[in-house]
Amino acid sequence: MRAEAPRFGRRLLIRGAAQPPAQATMHLFETLKQRVTTIAQGEGLSVGLDRIAVETPRDPTHGDLATNAAMVLAKPAKRNPRELGEIIAARLVEDPLVAGASVAGPGFVNITIAPEAGAKVVKAALDGAAFTRLAETDAPQKVNVEYVSANPTGPLHVGHARGAVVGDALANVLALRGHAVTREYYINDAGSQVDALARSAFLRYREALGETIEIPSGLYPGDYLVPVGEALAREHGEALRDMAEEAWLPIVREVSIAAMMAAVREDLDVLQIRHEVFFSERSLQVPTDIVAATIQRLEGEGLIYQGVLPRPKGQADDWEDREQTLFRSTQYGDDIDRALKKSDGSYTYFASDIAYHDDKIQRGFDRLIDVLGADHGGYVKRMTAAVAALSHEKVQLDCLLCQLVKLYRAGEPVKMSKRAGDFVTLRDVVDEVGADPVRFMMLYRKSDAPLDFDFAKVTEQSRDNPVFYVQYAHARCASAKRQAVEALGADVLDDLSEAAAEQLVDAGEKALIILLAQWPQVLAAAADSAEPHRVAFYLHELASALHTQWNRGKDDTALRFVNAEARDLTRARLALVEAVQAVLRTGLSALGVSAPSEMR
RNA sequence: GGCCCCGUAGCUCAGCCGGAUAGAGCAACGGACUUCUAAUCCGUAGGUCGUAGGUUCGAAUCCUACCGGGGUCGCCA
């Protein structure tokens, strides 16, 4: 059963059908890399061309850009890197995009770009969507991103929020990279935990009928099941109470799961997270036992056997050797073979998950990504092995582990215990601080690093708060344009692509242009490495460069974006502002964070 | 004990498919600003990139071992 959720993010899924006209696109780094490669080929060099990189040097006195070409090409060609560098530099300066090139250090070629090159970058970035399409891959894949997949036994808590945001942003980034992305949620509705849920709801049902109940440990004590009990009482009266458990449990279970999933979707909704596919684990067993069929297929390949696992060292005092159905995951790099059936004959979670991943493979995905909590780290090898076995190593599985989130309130840790009602739900956090800070902060850290989340800090309006800092940069761009209109009339913003942007030669303006030029490759790298946090850091850097330039205008009015005495220069700078704003807006949108025009 | 992740400035962290003098923010120190281009700005100082080896012309980055922190370890999901 695959319930199709309302379509969402379709815009992100649509690939740019028509390539924009050539002069509108300017991938500065790619273009220069091409030029350098061509020069190298003209010199008869062919080994190491793919290692040529054009990057920004750490030290800005080294120029705007630098290439390692001379160094990576010299060795295989048995040539002197500095000499080779001189040749490359001499040829590069012939290029109209290049104002200067010189050899430095062990053989770096440092490049100063011409004002015309900067102007092209600015004009390309004016159309944020077209500029972003420069990040599209020429080898698009069908990618499945599975994330959240929380047990439907209660509301989502803060820990889930991180996986939810990371998965969603990753899906966005992959889509912008040109891949066909499906966002998916696996509903664990088949195990013993949902039976425990049903028993808990049944107690609430009896409570609704007037009984005094006590919820034993092992069941779910949260009062979020009270309404479920009441609904059961309304619908069934006392009918369920007199049934045997085998009779009422399936009924109560189904109602409870439906209620929990409705709550989960509402919780995700407040973060604007929508999955396209909700996949039921139970549907792999009922009405048809797809799990069995999958196992049988693997058995045909000699990957299933009855066996006894070795006793693990160091612990497991109560270990008893036991023969069970095992998957030969060691054949694909796992440390130990893994059990597929429990002693009562039912499938392990892993067995169902094998069938589930097989379903994804059958649906034709080239790449599968599972966003998991860090406590599932031990699960990665076996699932990777299973996908390799099922797809005959054709399909790649990447598991992205998200570390824990620690909550703070003004520096003090927020205490959470597992007891009823004493954990912070996703909804609590979003209600208190808003969706934007939650989303941005969850992405402002590598996902495999622990994250501190401070309620006070993320709503603070200061530069210490990265969410505010980036959004404010976007708002500041809007503000600059408003001021320009006031000073120079509404038509000052017309046809900014016609502005004389080659006037943007100030160091701060150039720094902004170089940063803008990096956007397509930052996005591409974030997608390829499955690291959406790179986008967040990049946006912070771009925001910082904008604020810096703005602040320089305080000391030196000649640098202000808006100058009522110099309409032509103002228009050039407005083009830059517009370009920065477009990239900020596109980037924030990829992260699912709003881009306000003013901060209130 | 096995496996996975992490260890970078006082703090919180980027950088990691090898490249130049290792970066940012906070805190510290020294200045500027008294303002709607608002929700600060400029500068200074701060480092055996956990330790020890190895590969390399070149290592925070790759390999090995160890130390420290976290997670996880047959029928929970």
XYZ file of C-alpha atoms (C1' of nucleotides) in Angstrom:
677
model
C 0.000 0.000 0.000
C 1.462 3.258 -1.027
C -0.718 6.150 -0.048
C -0.024 9.062 -2.322
C 0.179 12.228 -0.319
C -0.793 15.537 -1.895
C 1.791 16.525 -4.426
C 4.307 18.913 -3.034
C 7.558 20.373 -4.147
C 6.662 19.815 -7.751
C 8.416 22.974 -8.709
C 11.587 21.497 -7.312
C 11.092 18.329 -9.248
C 10.705 19.965 -12.593
C 13.951 20.055 -14.470
C 14.827 23.069 -16.521
C 13.419 21.944 -19.815
C 15.093 24.496 -21.996
C 18.650 25.589 -21.469
C 18.831 29.324 -20.895
C 20.581 31.329 -23.606
C 24.340 31.048 -23.423
C 25.107 34.642 -22.588
C 22.744 34.538 -19.628
C 24.668 31.770 -17.918
C 28.011 32.338 -16.379
C 29.548 29.590 -14.371
C 32.784 31.449 -13.733
C 34.648 28.544 -12.162
C 33.589 26.040 -14.795
C 34.303 28.433 -17.612
C 37.812 29.161 -16.400
C 38.441 25.496 -15.754
C 37.501 24.840 -19.343
C 39.873 27.557 -20.530
C 42.732 26.191 -18.465
C 42.045 22.683 -19.724
C 42.031 23.896 -23.299
C 45.325 25.670 -22.776
C 46.816 22.521 -21.274
C 45.632 20.428 -24.173
C 47.167 22.976 -26.530
C 50.444 22.279 -24.765
C 50.042 18.611 -25.524
C 49.208 17.665 -21.956
C 46.606 14.998 -21.393
C 47.346 13.234 -18.109
C 45.725 14.732 -15.036
C 43.341 17.070 -16.808
C 40.503 15.874 -14.607
C 42.397 16.945 -11.508
C 42.518 20.571 -12.585
C 40.681 22.758 -10.120
C 39.855 26.437 -10.055
C 39.347 27.598 -6.498
C 39.382 30.678 -4.352
C 42.691 31.145 -2.573
C 42.622 31.502 1.188
C 44.652 34.657 1.012
C 42.886 37.338 -1.045
C 46.220 38.959 -1.925
C 46.779 35.886 -4.077
C 44.138 37.090 -6.466
C 40.486 36.322 -7.019
C 40.917 32.748 -8.137
C 43.696 30.240 -8.425
C 44.307 27.044 -10.314
C 46.459 24.090 -9.406
C 46.749 23.053 -13.068
C 50.478 23.517 -13.396
C 51.144 21.339 -10.361
C 48.858 18.458 -11.212
C 49.963 18.391 -14.842
C 53.679 18.860 -14.319
C 54.431 15.566 -12.677
C 53.028 13.131 -15.254
C 54.476 15.283 -18.035
C 57.818 15.466 -16.237
C 57.845 19.219 -16.552
C 58.664 22.022 -14.185
C 55.448 23.252 -12.519
C 56.502 26.868 -12.369
C 57.508 26.937 -16.019
C 54.242 25.329 -16.954
C 52.489 27.851 -14.766
C 54.108 30.700 -16.673
C 52.793 29.302 -19.941
C 49.290 28.886 -18.569
C 49.353 32.360 -17.044
C 50.526 33.938 -20.276
C 47.736 32.287 -22.230
C 45.133 33.045 -19.596
C 45.666 36.790 -19.661
C 44.684 36.727 -23.333
C 41.205 35.793 -22.159
C 38.824 38.726 -21.839
C 37.567 37.311 -18.555
C 41.030 37.520 -17.048
C 42.649 40.773 -16.018
C 45.816 39.252 -14.665
C 47.518 35.928 -13.966
C 50.770 35.112 -12.260
C 52.589 32.126 -10.874
C 53.152 31.836 -7.168
C 54.305 29.375 -4.552
C 54.925 25.850 -5.793
C 53.124 26.533 -9.056
C 49.731 28.002 -8.362
C 48.452 30.288 -11.075
C 46.708 33.188 -9.401
C 44.040 34.867 -11.437
C 42.524 38.301 -11.207
C 39.232 38.425 -13.013
C 38.292 41.247 -15.340
C 35.428 43.578 -14.424
C 33.533 42.174 -17.404
C 33.711 38.701 -15.872
C 32.265 40.002 -12.622
C 29.517 41.728 -14.553
C 28.617 38.470 -16.246
C 28.396 36.674 -12.918
C 26.111 39.355 -11.528
C 23.848 39.259 -14.550
C 23.694 35.482 -14.490
C 22.767 35.477 -10.811
C 19.980 38.028 -11.289
C 17.797 35.146 -12.348
C 18.230 32.961 -9.288
C 16.453 29.985 -10.771
C 18.419 29.979 -14.015
C 21.669 30.546 -12.155
C 20.865 27.640 -9.861
C 20.278 25.415 -12.865
C 23.999 25.687 -13.535
C 24.288 23.214 -10.687
C 22.341 20.576 -12.569
C 24.127 17.338 -13.190
C 24.489 15.856 -16.630
C 23.894 12.441 -15.085
C 20.528 12.716 -13.354
C 19.422 9.847 -11.176
C 16.241 8.613 -9.618
C 16.822 9.098 -5.919
C 14.727 7.988 -2.962
C 15.166 9.836 0.320
C 13.600 8.119 3.293
C 13.419 10.205 6.420
C 11.610 10.586 9.729
C 10.017 7.092 9.591
C 9.243 7.422 13.287
C 7.177 4.707 14.932
C 3.526 5.680 14.926
C 3.321 5.361 18.691
C 3.210 8.999 19.689
C 3.933 12.555 18.676
C 7.265 13.483 17.160
C 9.862 14.793 19.556
C 12.776 17.158 18.934
C 15.086 14.333 17.990
C 12.867 13.568 15.027
C 12.957 17.191 13.962
C 16.580 17.005 12.967
C 16.197 13.990 10.737
C 13.067 15.520 9.283
C 14.726 18.790 8.390
C 17.949 17.231 7.152
C 16.078 14.761 4.988
C 13.799 17.394 3.568
C 16.601 19.835 2.797
C 18.677 17.062 1.286
C 15.785 16.116 -0.953
C 15.458 19.748 -2.045
C 19.153 20.021 -2.770
C 19.175 16.797 -4.768
C 16.210 17.997 -6.775
C 17.981 21.270 -7.552
C 20.939 19.194 -8.682
C 18.621 17.781 -11.296
C 17.822 14.402 -9.777
C 14.313 12.998 -9.689
C 13.644 12.787 -5.971
C 10.999 10.881 -4.043
C 10.474 11.735 -0.382
C 9.362 8.773 1.596
C 8.238 7.772 5.079
C 8.268 4.153 6.238
C 5.512 3.455 8.711
C 6.573 0.822 11.239
C 3.087 -0.483 11.738
C 3.838 -4.185 11.928
C 5.935 -4.836 15.009
C 5.218 -5.406 18.655
C 5.426 -1.705 19.386
C 2.170 -0.980 17.637
C 0.600 -3.803 19.600
C 1.763 -2.036 22.735
C 0.221 1.113 21.322
C -3.070 -0.689 20.828
C -3.048 -2.046 24.389
C -2.328 1.438 25.690
C -5.202 2.875 23.678
C -7.446 0.073 24.914
C -6.766 1.149 28.484
C -7.711 4.683 27.562
C -10.861 3.281 26.038
C -11.766 1.564 29.282
C -10.943 4.784 31.060
C -13.365 6.598 28.781
C -15.978 4.074 29.812
C -15.496 5.118 33.409
C -12.950 2.633 34.685
C -9.946 3.651 36.700
C -6.898 2.428 34.891
C -3.226 2.029 35.537
C -0.783 1.929 32.654
C 1.893 -0.687 33.242
C 5.444 -0.124 32.158
C 6.060 -1.238 28.627
C 2.968 0.538 27.407
C 2.631 4.164 26.338
C 1.438 6.373 29.182
C 1.188 9.642 27.245
C -2.166 11.373 27.466
C -2.196 11.838 23.706
C -3.992 8.490 23.637
C -6.896 9.780 25.727
C -8.770 11.144 22.695
C -8.214 7.858 20.893
C -9.814 6.016 23.802
C -12.707 8.418 23.806
C -13.223 7.982 20.088
C -13.239 4.216 20.514
C -15.821 4.519 23.256
C -18.015 6.716 21.114
C -17.836 4.400 18.157
C -17.960 1.016 19.828
C -19.647 1.677 23.142
C -18.910 -1.214 25.452
C -18.658 -3.753 22.657
C -14.885 -4.033 22.661
C -14.565 -4.436 26.393
C -15.987 -7.923 26.431
C -14.009 -9.219 23.483
C -10.899 -11.321 23.733
C -7.691 -9.455 22.994
C -7.243 -11.265 19.696
C -10.530 -9.755 18.611
C -10.202 -6.161 19.760
C -6.513 -5.663 19.212
C -6.585 -5.394 15.397
C -9.470 -2.955 15.596
C -7.878 -0.760 18.223
C -4.508 -0.998 16.563
C -5.766 0.250 13.253
C -7.590 3.180 14.803
C -4.602 4.068 16.963
C -2.094 3.952 14.128
C -4.330 6.094 11.983
C -4.631 8.633 14.778
C -0.890 8.656 15.405
C -0.040 9.051 11.748
C -2.500 11.911 11.460
C -0.721 13.571 14.380
C 2.672 12.913 12.826
C 1.599 14.511 9.590
C 0.328 17.537 11.442
C 3.607 17.834 13.287
C 5.555 17.602 10.043
C 3.240 20.110 8.508
C 4.266 22.824 10.929
C 7.787 22.423 9.563
C 6.444 22.379 6.000
C 7.632 18.849 5.524
C 5.557 16.705 3.200
C 6.416 13.233 2.037
C 5.206 11.986 -1.283
C 5.006 8.363 -0.237
C 3.994 6.838 3.062
C 4.899 3.172 2.926
C 3.310 0.715 5.323
C 5.490 -2.039 6.769
C 2.384 -4.116 7.354
C 1.575 -4.014 3.656
C 4.658 -6.145 3.094
C 3.073 -8.977 5.062
C -0.671 -8.552 4.607
C -2.451 -9.607 2.499
C 0.508 -11.021 0.606
C 3.673 -12.101 2.361
C 6.130 -10.143 0.287
C 8.788 -10.544 2.924
C 8.713 -14.301 2.466
C 8.993 -13.939 -1.285
C 11.983 -11.656 -0.940
C 13.713 -13.991 1.454
C 12.985 -16.862 -0.864
C 14.618 -15.052 -3.713
C 17.725 -14.426 -1.656
C 17.670 -18.039 -0.613
C 17.820 -18.971 -4.284
C 21.067 -17.058 -4.425
C 22.474 -18.926 -1.473
C 22.293 -15.986 0.893
C 19.914 -17.485 3.450
C 20.689 -20.322 5.836
C 19.748 -21.826 9.165
C 22.591 -21.294 11.565
C 23.863 -20.328 14.967
C 25.493 -16.986 15.570
C 28.708 -16.831 17.564
C 28.399 -15.496 21.075
C 29.530 -11.860 21.153
C 32.547 -11.163 23.299
C 32.486 -8.987 26.344
C 28.834 -9.240 27.270
C 25.612 -11.207 26.875
C 25.714 -13.253 30.066
C 22.431 -14.900 29.305
C 23.479 -15.960 25.853
C 22.095 -19.205 24.569
C 23.112 -20.699 21.267
C 20.100 -20.800 19.038
C 19.577 -21.851 15.483
C 17.770 -19.289 13.389
C 17.171 -18.015 9.882
C 20.112 -15.888 8.894
C 20.996 -13.567 6.034
C 24.551 -13.901 4.817
C 25.288 -10.171 5.103
C 28.969 -10.903 5.731
C 29.188 -11.679 2.058
C 28.617 -7.969 1.440
C 30.828 -6.493 4.085
C 28.867 -6.866 7.319
C 30.643 -8.130 10.430
C 28.157 -10.829 11.238
C 25.227 -12.535 9.567
C 21.836 -11.237 10.661
C 18.664 -12.839 11.942
C 15.480 -12.604 9.899
C 13.007 -14.337 12.192
C 12.151 -14.099 15.841
C 11.673 -17.227 17.920
C 7.910 -16.884 17.602
C 8.271 -17.169 13.847
C 7.497 -13.567 13.030
C 9.906 -11.461 10.999
C 12.505 -9.228 12.508
C 12.447 -5.569 11.662
C 15.429 -6.206 9.428
C 13.544 -8.813 7.389
C 10.731 -6.390 6.642
C 13.204 -3.673 5.872
C 14.925 -5.903 3.331
C 11.612 -6.363 1.558
C 10.948 -2.648 1.789
C 14.281 -1.718 0.267
C 13.717 -4.321 -2.401
C 10.481 -2.566 -3.226
C 12.386 0.668 -3.643
C 14.856 -1.069 -5.916
C 12.000 -2.544 -7.964
C 10.630 0.960 -8.351
C 13.772 1.790 -10.276
C 15.732 4.075 -7.982
C 19.422 4.462 -8.743
C 20.268 5.692 -5.326
C 18.659 5.208 -1.922
C 19.272 7.483 1.010
C 18.121 6.608 4.531
C 18.242 9.401 7.063
C 18.591 7.697 10.433
C 19.158 8.582 14.060
C 22.665 7.983 15.312
C 21.411 5.151 17.509
C 20.869 3.204 14.279
C 24.534 3.337 13.397
C 24.890 -0.383 13.973
C 22.201 -0.996 11.393
C 23.991 0.609 8.470
C 26.272 -2.231 7.449
C 23.566 -4.851 7.313
C 21.184 -2.706 5.305
C 23.924 -1.650 2.926
C 24.750 -5.324 2.502
C 21.123 -6.152 1.865
C 20.734 -3.491 -0.816
C 23.932 -4.656 -2.482
C 22.640 -8.233 -2.491
C 19.153 -7.328 -3.690
C 20.331 -5.093 -6.494
C 23.395 -7.116 -7.399
C 25.399 -4.079 -6.393
C 23.676 -1.849 -8.913
C 21.961 0.425 -6.415
C 23.787 2.585 -3.941
C 22.488 2.985 -0.386
C 23.735 5.885 1.700
C 22.779 6.067 5.332
C 22.943 9.501 6.839
C 23.222 9.413 10.602
C 21.865 12.344 12.561
C 23.290 12.935 15.989
C 21.313 13.988 19.010
C 19.914 17.436 19.648
C 20.472 18.894 23.084
C 18.052 21.553 24.157
C 19.077 24.563 26.171
C 17.184 27.453 27.601
C 19.482 30.457 27.970
C 22.484 28.217 28.436
C 20.814 25.792 30.850
C 20.148 22.272 29.594
C 16.465 21.396 29.312
C 15.875 18.245 31.293
C 13.943 15.497 29.628
C 13.046 12.141 31.007
C 11.244 9.301 29.377
C 8.362 9.640 31.782
C 4.999 10.643 30.504
C 4.622 14.181 29.299
C 8.150 15.082 30.207
C 9.685 15.137 26.755
C 9.771 18.091 24.441
C 7.780 17.510 21.308
C 8.596 18.867 17.924
C 5.406 20.855 18.109
C 6.444 22.476 21.406
C 9.677 23.722 19.905
C 8.149 25.033 16.692
C 5.336 26.736 18.569
C 7.831 28.488 20.776
C 10.454 29.671 18.286
C 8.921 29.225 14.844
C 9.751 26.954 11.956
C 12.550 29.010 10.408
C 14.947 28.910 13.375
C 14.311 25.208 13.867
C 14.988 24.428 10.250
C 18.033 26.613 9.862
C 19.695 25.591 13.102
C 19.197 21.907 12.386
C 21.110 22.492 9.171
C 23.780 24.729 10.594
C 25.795 21.765 11.711
C 27.167 18.644 10.105
C 24.499 16.027 10.649
C 26.859 13.563 12.312
C 27.876 16.101 14.933
C 25.785 16.665 18.063
C 23.765 19.848 18.055
C 23.024 22.312 20.797
C 19.767 24.159 20.361
C 19.148 27.128 22.589
C 15.618 28.479 22.690
C 16.792 31.943 23.655
C 19.567 32.248 21.114
C 17.654 31.207 18.014
C 15.087 33.961 18.368
C 17.576 36.651 19.260
C 17.829 39.504 16.770
C 21.576 39.849 16.588
C 24.417 38.727 14.442
C 25.118 35.923 16.910
C 22.020 34.234 15.618
C 22.780 32.789 12.187
C 19.119 32.480 11.246
C 18.489 36.125 11.843
C 21.796 37.103 10.276
C 21.027 35.421 6.966
C 17.400 36.468 6.818
C 18.388 39.999 7.681
C 20.827 40.075 4.784
C 17.963 39.191 2.483
C 15.754 41.846 4.061
C 18.556 44.360 3.762
C 18.727 43.741 0.021
C 15.025 44.455 -0.207
C 15.492 47.547 1.909
C 18.280 48.850 -0.328
C 16.021 48.523 -3.338
C 13.205 50.338 -1.557
C 15.553 53.168 -0.693
C 16.795 53.328 -4.256
C 13.269 53.707 -5.532
C 12.664 56.489 -3.070
C 15.824 58.324 -4.036
C 15.889 57.730 -7.763
C 12.389 56.738 -8.811
C 10.683 53.437 -9.468
C 12.369 52.908 -12.827
C 15.794 52.663 -11.204
C 15.162 48.952 -10.821
C 14.109 48.401 -14.420
C 16.166 46.040 -16.561
C 19.003 45.638 -14.107
C 20.517 43.106 -16.468
C 21.321 46.145 -18.625
C 23.149 47.907 -15.794
C 26.836 48.631 -16.266
C 27.938 46.052 -13.730
C 31.575 46.211 -14.835
C 31.753 49.266 -12.583
C 31.736 46.925 -9.594
C 35.451 46.948 -8.908
C 35.592 47.687 -5.200
C 37.227 44.907 -3.188
C 34.057 44.271 -1.197
C 31.955 44.134 -4.329
C 34.379 41.740 -5.915
C 34.317 39.546 -2.834
C 30.539 39.348 -3.155
C 30.797 38.506 -6.843
C 33.293 35.708 -6.234
C 30.996 34.299 -3.569
C 28.019 34.492 -5.917
C 29.998 32.642 -8.557
C 30.484 29.750 -6.132
C 26.789 29.071 -5.580
C 26.291 26.438 -8.298
C 29.223 24.355 -7.141
C 28.350 24.704 -3.471
C 24.913 23.366 -4.256
C 26.298 20.572 -6.413
C 28.754 19.541 -3.718
C 26.047 19.596 -1.050
C 23.936 17.275 -3.176
C 26.718 14.898 -4.176
C 28.059 14.517 -0.665
C 24.595 14.488 0.922
C 25.611 17.378 3.164
C 22.910 20.027 3.118
C 24.655 21.931 5.903
C 27.077 23.238 3.293
C 24.290 25.379 1.894
C 23.585 26.879 5.298
C 27.236 27.757 5.836
C 27.525 29.228 2.381
C 24.483 31.435 2.929
C 25.943 32.653 6.176
C 29.150 33.541 4.374
C 27.302 35.367 1.629
C 25.220 37.239 4.203
C 28.357 38.177 6.052
C 29.948 39.615 2.897
C 26.828 41.640 2.210
C 26.664 43.047 5.738
C 30.348 43.894 5.609
C 29.942 45.862 2.411
C 26.878 47.608 3.740
C 28.755 48.608 6.863
C 31.653 49.950 4.835
C 29.124 52.328 3.321
C 28.645 53.843 6.753
C 32.250 54.964 6.921
C 32.640 55.745 3.249
C 29.485 57.030 1.619
C 31.058 56.506 -1.809
C 30.615 52.772 -1.255
C 26.916 52.884 -0.454
C 24.668 50.830 -2.618
C 22.359 53.760 -3.174
C 23.784 57.078 -4.238
C 21.272 59.646 -5.449
C 24.041 61.546 -7.285
C 25.235 58.559 -9.293
C 22.361 56.802 -10.910
C 24.417 54.639 -13.230
C 26.691 53.337 -10.472
C 23.712 52.836 -8.203
C 22.072 50.687 -10.844
C 25.210 48.580 -11.130
C 25.208 48.079 -7.375
C 21.509 47.367 -7.325
C 22.164 44.637 -9.832
C 24.649 43.153 -7.383
C 22.169 43.529 -4.535
C 19.468 41.911 -6.598
C 21.799 39.045 -7.478
C 22.788 38.486 -3.857
C 19.160 38.585 -2.843
C 18.249 36.072 -5.532
C 20.889 33.612 -4.385
C 19.964 34.095 -0.730
C 16.326 33.520 -1.581
C 17.059 30.425 -3.629
C 19.372 29.030 -0.983
C 16.983 29.671 1.879
C 14.219 28.114 -0.133
C 16.345 25.003 -0.638
C 16.644 24.792 3.136
C 12.934 25.445 3.548
C 13.531 28.704 5.375
C 11.586 31.830 4.531
C 13.242 34.879 3.015
C 11.498 37.927 4.480
C 11.641 41.352 2.864
C 11.753 43.049 6.205
C 12.521 42.011 9.754
C 9.949 42.840 12.364
C 35.780 -6.959 23.617
C 33.745 -6.044 18.023
C 31.850 -2.245 14.880
C 30.393 3.066 13.703
C 30.849 8.471 14.642
C 33.642 12.353 16.907
C 38.586 14.756 18.884
C 40.878 21.604 15.041
C 41.811 28.685 19.176
C 39.507 29.460 26.171
C 34.048 28.013 24.143
C 30.766 26.410 19.864
C 32.177 24.675 15.312
C 33.695 24.980 9.591
C 37.572 23.085 6.514
C 38.793 16.642 5.268
C 38.129 12.603 -2.674
C 46.235 15.910 -0.366
C 48.145 21.892 -1.871
C 50.351 28.395 -0.441
C 51.119 31.499 6.246
C 44.865 26.150 9.154
C 39.441 29.645 9.161
C 34.507 31.778 11.272
C 31.437 33.220 15.373
C 31.453 33.868 20.657
C 34.540 35.151 24.817
C 39.308 38.320 25.777
C 42.073 42.797 24.721
C 42.439 47.810 22.039
C 39.854 51.368 19.383
C 35.430 53.646 16.597
C 30.160 54.896 16.535
C 25.627 57.885 19.880
C 23.131 56.114 14.645
C 16.852 54.526 10.961
C 22.446 52.275 5.794
C 18.584 50.360 13.096
C 18.765 45.393 15.132
C 26.757 47.675 15.660
C 31.744 48.347 13.148
C 37.290 48.032 12.712
C 41.663 45.967 14.735
C 44.855 42.717 18.056
C 45.982 38.394 20.377
C 44.966 33.428 20.609
C 46.900 26.610 17.500
C 52.230 20.373 18.883
C 44.691 20.301 13.942
C 44.079 13.975 20.422
C 49.205 11.035 20.433
C 52.903 8.240 17.706
C 54.372 6.247 13.240
C 53.704 5.624 7.746
C 52.679 7.129 2.326
C 53.940 11.864 -0.468
C 57.660 17.010 -3.424
C 53.651 18.450 0.077
C 49.118 15.661 5.381
C 44.118 18.802 9.684
C 42.866 15.927 5.129
C 44.993 9.308 3.084
C 46.917 4.487 5.907
C 48.217 1.849 10.734
C 48.358 1.607 15.995
C 47.149 3.802 20.452
C 44.552 7.553 23.904
C 39.958 10.152 25.109
C 34.353 11.038 24.387
C 29.628 9.167 22.387
C 26.596 5.415 20.075
C 25.677 0.401 19.205
C 26.251 -5.044 19.738
C 21.105 -12.546 18.458
C 14.373 -12.747 18.307
C 13.375 -3.271 19.834
C 12.050 -0.639 15.801
